[in-house]
Amino acid sequence: MGIPNNYFKTAFSKLNVNKTQGGVGITLDLSRFGKTIDIKQDALDAQVWNDMQKYMPQDTGNLIQQTNILNQSIRGEVCAYPPATDYGRYQYEGKLYVDPLYNIGAFHSPDFGFWSRKGVKKIESERELEYSNPIATPHWDETAYNNHKSQWVRVAKKA
């Protein structure tokens, strides 16, 4: 998943030229261009992730923490949420899933807290989730892109 460290440096070094003909030699080392691209990719990944977090739900911070761990393990792409988690997808889509019989997201008791009926598969409703973060949005990666894409280009160019 993602590209390995020094990916572009390694790829560009395969294009290096070392020729000698008629007593004239030329050496062309392209690996420095690849190293520059690797640095730019890392800066871009970090900025994209930083900006996406602004628009993520932050009730407990657990979703951001899990996604951060995932994003630290990859390069060249930034995950919006851990794809293997139902909770991440649920928050990302921004729609309330409800019990099909009672049409509610969860039952609540002051003594126990929230719970759902065991074994009942919830269905998506038309109701949007209400996030505790006032600027959180579903599809927060798209919101970050729309709000910060020109900054991302500047960050990559400057790196």
PDB file of N, CA, C and O in Angstrom, residues 57-94:
ATOM      1  N   PRO A  57     -14.881  14.214  12.151  1.00  0.00           N
ATOM      2  CA  PRO A  57     -15.537  14.172  13.464  1.00  0.00           C
ATOM      3  C   PRO A  57     -14.485  13.957  14.547  1.00  0.00           C
ATOM      4  O   PRO A  57     -13.530  13.224  14.343  1.00  0.00           O
ATOM      5  N   GLN A  58     -14.665  14.633  15.685  1.00  0.00           N
ATOM      6  CA  GLN A  58     -13.639  14.564  16.726  1.00  0.00           C
ATOM      7  C   GLN A  58     -14.229  14.319  18.110  1.00  0.00           C
ATOM      8  O   GLN A  58     -13.743  14.835  19.098  1.00  0.00           O
ATOM      9  N   ASP A  59     -15.290  13.534  18.169  1.00  0.00           N
ATOM     10  CA  ASP A  59     -15.944  13.292  19.447  1.00  0.00           C
ATOM     11  C   ASP A  59     -14.961  12.754  20.484  1.00  0.00           C
ATOM     12  O   ASP A  59     -14.778  13.342  21.537  1.00  0.00           O
ATOM     13  N   THR A  60     -14.301  11.648  20.180  1.00  0.00           N
ATOM     14  CA  THR A  60     -13.298  11.097  21.102  1.00  0.00           C
ATOM     15  C   THR A  60     -11.890  11.225  20.537  1.00  0.00           C
ATOM     16  O   THR A  60     -10.925  11.033  21.265  1.00  0.00           O
ATOM     17  N   GLY A  61     -11.778  11.496  19.241  1.00  0.00           N
ATOM     18  CA  GLY A  61     -10.477  11.565  18.589  1.00  0.00           C
ATOM     19  C   GLY A  61      -9.955  10.209  18.150  1.00  0.00           C
ATOM     20  O   GLY A  61      -8.898  10.109  17.539  1.00  0.00           O
ATOM     21  N   ASN A  62     -10.701   9.145  18.451  1.00  0.00           N
ATOM     22  CA  ASN A  62     -10.258   7.791  18.130  1.00  0.00           C
ATOM     23  C   ASN A  62     -10.143   7.566  16.623  1.00  0.00           C
ATOM     24  O   ASN A  62      -9.188   6.941  16.159  1.00  0.00           O
ATOM     25  N   LEU A  63     -11.096   8.084  15.849  1.00  0.00           N
ATOM     26  CA  LEU A  63     -11.051   7.902  14.395  1.00  0.00           C
ATOM     27  C   LEU A  63      -9.808   8.577  13.811  1.00  0.00           C
ATOM     28  O   LEU A  63      -9.116   8.002  12.967  1.00  0.00           O
ATOM     29  N   ILE A  64      -9.514   9.777  14.266  1.00  0.00           N
ATOM     30  CA  ILE A  64      -8.316  10.482  13.792  1.00  0.00           C
ATOM     31  C   ILE A  64      -7.057   9.720  14.196  1.00  0.00           C
ATOM     32  O   ILE A  64      -6.139   9.550  13.396  1.00  0.00           O
ATOM     33  N   GLN A  65      -7.025   9.236  15.420  1.00  0.00           N
ATOM     34  CA  GLN A  65      -5.850   8.497  15.903  1.00  0.00           C
ATOM     35  C   GLN A  65      -5.619   7.226  15.086  1.00  0.00           C
ATOM     36  O   GLN A  65      -4.491   6.949  14.671  1.00  0.00           O
ATOM     37  N   GLN A  66      -6.675   6.463  14.825  1.00  0.00           N
ATOM     38  CA  GLN A  66      -6.530   5.232  14.047  1.00  0.00           C
ATOM     39  C   GLN A  66      -6.101   5.536  12.610  1.00  0.00           C
ATOM     40  O   GLN A  66      -5.263   4.835  12.034  1.00  0.00           O
ATOM     41  N   THR A  67      -6.675   6.584  12.040  1.00  0.00           N
ATOM     42  CA  THR A  67      -6.334   6.947  10.667  1.00  0.00           C
ATOM     43  C   THR A  67      -4.901   7.466  10.596  1.00  0.00           C
ATOM     44  O   THR A  67      -4.179   7.202   9.632  1.00  0.00           O
ATOM     45  N   ASN A  68      -4.481   8.191  11.615  1.00  0.00           N
ATOM     46  CA  ASN A  68      -3.110   8.701  11.659  1.00  0.00           C
ATOM     47  C   ASN A  68      -2.104   7.547  11.666  1.00  0.00           C
ATOM     48  O   ASN A  68      -1.098   7.596  10.956  1.00  0.00           O
ATOM     49  N   ILE A  69      -2.366   6.526  12.447  1.00  0.00           N
ATOM     50  CA  ILE A  69      -1.476   5.363  12.498  1.00  0.00           C
ATOM     51  C   ILE A  69      -1.387   4.725  11.110  1.00  0.00           C
ATOM     52  O   ILE A  69      -0.296   4.388  10.634  1.00  0.00           O
ATOM     53  N   LEU A  70      -2.515   4.591  10.445  1.00  0.00           N
ATOM     54  CA  LEU A  70      -2.527   4.036   9.093  1.00  0.00           C
ATOM     55  C   LEU A  70      -1.730   4.917   8.135  1.00  0.00           C
ATOM     56  O   LEU A  70      -0.910   4.425   7.354  1.00  0.00           O
ATOM     57  N   ASN A  71      -1.943   6.215   8.194  1.00  0.00           N
ATOM     58  CA  ASN A  71      -1.264   7.134   7.273  1.00  0.00           C
ATOM     59  C   ASN A  71       0.241   7.218   7.528  1.00  0.00           C
ATOM     60  O   ASN A  71       0.997   7.525   6.611  1.00  0.00           O
ATOM     61  N   GLN A  72       0.684   6.938   8.732  1.00  0.00           N
ATOM     62  CA  GLN A  72       2.121   6.926   9.009  1.00  0.00           C
ATOM     63  C   GLN A  72       2.809   5.713   8.391  1.00  0.00           C
ATOM     64  O   GLN A  72       4.018   5.703   8.231  1.00  0.00           O
ATOM     65  N   SER A  73       2.025   4.718   8.032  1.00  0.00           N
ATOM     66  CA  SER A  73       2.611   3.486   7.499  1.00  0.00           C
ATOM     67  C   SER A  73       2.619   3.442   5.976  1.00  0.00           C
ATOM     68  O   SER A  73       3.076   2.459   5.399  1.00  0.00           O
ATOM     69  N   ILE A  74       2.117   4.491   5.320  1.00  0.00           N
ATOM     70  CA  ILE A  74       2.067   4.498   3.856  1.00  0.00           C
ATOM     71  C   ILE A  74       2.600   5.820   3.314  1.00  0.00           C
ATOM     72  O   ILE A  74       2.684   6.804   4.037  1.00  0.00           O
ATOM     73  N   ARG A  75       2.957   5.812   2.037  1.00  0.00           N
ATOM     74  CA  ARG A  75       3.410   7.028   1.339  1.00  0.00           C
ATOM     75  C   ARG A  75       2.688   7.104   0.011  1.00  0.00           C
ATOM     76  O   ARG A  75       2.359   6.093  -0.587  1.00  0.00           O
ATOM     77  N   GLY A  76       2.498   8.325  -0.461  1.00  0.00           N
ATOM     78  CA  GLY A  76       1.947   8.517  -1.784  1.00  0.00           C
ATOM     79  C   GLY A  76       0.442   8.468  -1.856  1.00  0.00           C
ATOM     80  O   GLY A  76      -0.138   8.623  -2.916  1.00  0.00           O
ATOM     81  N   GLU A  77      -0.200   8.255  -0.743  1.00  0.00           N
ATOM     82  CA  GLU A  77      -1.649   8.308  -0.648  1.00  0.00           C
ATOM     83  C   GLU A  77      -1.990   8.630   0.798  1.00  0.00           C
ATOM     84  O   GLU A  77      -1.200   8.388   1.702  1.00  0.00           O
ATOM     85  N   VAL A  78      -3.165   9.187   0.993  1.00  0.00           N
ATOM     86  CA  VAL A  78      -3.606   9.533   2.334  1.00  0.00           C
ATOM     87  C   VAL A  78      -4.997   8.949   2.521  1.00  0.00           C
ATOM     88  O   VAL A  78      -5.899   9.221   1.726  1.00  0.00           O
ATOM     89  N   CYS A  79      -5.161   8.126   3.539  1.00  0.00           N
ATOM     90  CA  CYS A  79      -6.463   7.516   3.808  1.00  0.00           C
ATOM     91  C   CYS A  79      -7.337   8.480   4.603  1.00  0.00           C
ATOM     92  O   CYS A  79      -6.853   9.167   5.504  1.00  0.00           O
ATOM     93  N   ALA A  80      -8.612   8.505   4.275  1.00  0.00           N
ATOM     94  CA  ALA A  80      -9.569   9.353   4.987  1.00  0.00           C
ATOM     95  C   ALA A  80     -10.039   8.686   6.271  1.00  0.00           C
ATOM     96  O   ALA A  80     -10.426   9.361   7.219  1.00  0.00           O
ATOM     97  N   TYR A  81     -10.024   7.363   6.294  1.00  0.00           N
ATOM     98  CA  TYR A  81     -10.381   6.575   7.480  1.00  0.00           C
ATOM     99  C   TYR A  81      -9.874   5.162   7.243  1.00  0.00           C
ATOM    100  O   TYR A  81      -9.631   4.779   6.098  1.00  0.00           O
ATOM    101  N   PRO A  82      -9.719   4.375   8.300  1.00  0.00           N
ATOM    102  CA  PRO A  82      -9.282   2.992   8.094  1.00  0.00           C
ATOM    103  C   PRO A  82     -10.365   2.213   7.334  1.00  0.00           C
ATOM    104  O   PRO A  82     -11.481   2.088   7.820  1.00  0.00           O
ATOM    105  N   PRO A  83     -10.071   1.738   6.138  1.00  0.00           N
ATOM    106  CA  PRO A  83     -11.110   1.128   5.310  1.00  0.00           C
ATOM    107  C   PRO A  83     -11.730  -0.137   5.897  1.00  0.00           C
ATOM    108  O   PRO A  83     -12.840  -0.499   5.516  1.00  0.00           O
ATOM    109  N   ALA A  84     -11.054  -0.775   6.820  1.00  0.00           N
ATOM    110  CA  ALA A  84     -11.585  -2.011   7.403  1.00  0.00           C
ATOM    111  C   ALA A  84     -12.566  -1.743   8.545  1.00  0.00           C
ATOM    112  O   ALA A  84     -13.117  -2.687   9.110  1.00  0.00           O
ATOM    113  N   THR A  85     -12.810  -0.481   8.885  1.00  0.00           N
ATOM    114  CA  THR A  85     -13.681  -0.184  10.023  1.00  0.00           C
ATOM    115  C   THR A  85     -15.051   0.288   9.559  1.00  0.00           C
ATOM    116  O   THR A  85     -15.175   1.194   8.740  1.00  0.00           O
ATOM    117  N   ASP A  86     -16.095  -0.354  10.097  1.00  0.00           N
ATOM    118  CA  ASP A  86     -17.457   0.085   9.803  1.00  0.00           C
ATOM    119  C   ASP A  86     -17.688   1.485  10.360  1.00  0.00           C
ATOM    120  O   ASP A  86     -18.350   2.314   9.735  1.00  0.00           O
ATOM    121  N   TYR A  87     -17.139   1.749  11.551  1.00  0.00           N
ATOM    122  CA  TYR A  87     -17.326   3.062  12.184  1.00  0.00           C
ATOM    123  C   TYR A  87     -16.762   4.187  11.309  1.00  0.00           C
ATOM    124  O   TYR A  87     -17.395   5.222  11.134  1.00  0.00           O
ATOM    125  N   GLY A  88     -15.571   3.981  10.738  1.00  0.00           N
ATOM    126  CA  GLY A  88     -14.964   4.989   9.882  1.00  0.00           C
ATOM    127  C   GLY A  88     -15.825   5.275   8.660  1.00  0.00           C
ATOM    128  O   GLY A  88     -16.069   6.427   8.308  1.00  0.00           O
ATOM    129  N   ARG A  89     -16.307   4.215   8.008  1.00  0.00           N
ATOM    130  CA  ARG A  89     -17.166   4.385   6.831  1.00  0.00           C
ATOM    131  C   ARG A  89     -18.469   5.081   7.207  1.00  0.00           C
ATOM    132  O   ARG A  89     -18.957   5.957   6.506  1.00  0.00           O
ATOM    133  N   TYR A  90     -19.028   4.695   8.332  1.00  0.00           N
ATOM    134  CA  TYR A  90     -20.271   5.285   8.842  1.00  0.00           C
ATOM    135  C   TYR A  90     -20.105   6.797   9.047  1.00  0.00           C
ATOM    136  O   TYR A  90     -20.916   7.593   8.587  1.00  0.00           O
ATOM    137  N   GLN A  91     -19.040   7.190   9.714  1.00  0.00           N
ATOM    138  CA  GLN A  91     -18.783   8.613   9.937  1.00  0.00           C
ATOM    139  C   GLN A  91     -18.502   9.331   8.620  1.00  0.00           C
ATOM    140  O   GLN A  91     -18.953  10.443   8.399  1.00  0.00           O
ATOM    141  N   TYR A  92     -17.756   8.683   7.741  1.00  0.00           N
ATOM    142  CA  TYR A  92     -17.384   9.282   6.461  1.00  0.00           C
ATOM    143  C   TYR A  92     -18.614   9.551   5.584  1.00  0.00           C
ATOM    144  O   TYR A  92     -18.706  10.589   4.944  1.00  0.00           O
ATOM    145  N   GLU A  93     -19.525   8.622   5.558  1.00  0.00           N
ATOM    146  CA  GLU A  93     -20.744   8.800   4.745  1.00  0.00           C
ATOM    147  C   GLU A  93     -21.679   9.843   5.351  1.00  0.00           C
ATOM    148  O   GLU A  93     -22.432  10.490   4.635  1.00  0.00           O
ATOM    149  N   GLY A  94     -21.655  10.003   6.665  1.00  0.00           N
ATOM    150  CA  GLY A  94     -22.418  11.073   7.315  1.00  0.00           C
ATOM    151  C   GLY A  94     -23.906  10.851   7.411  1.00  0.00           C
ATOM    152  O   GLY A  94     -24.670  11.792   7.645  1.00  0.00           O
TER     153      GLY A  94
END
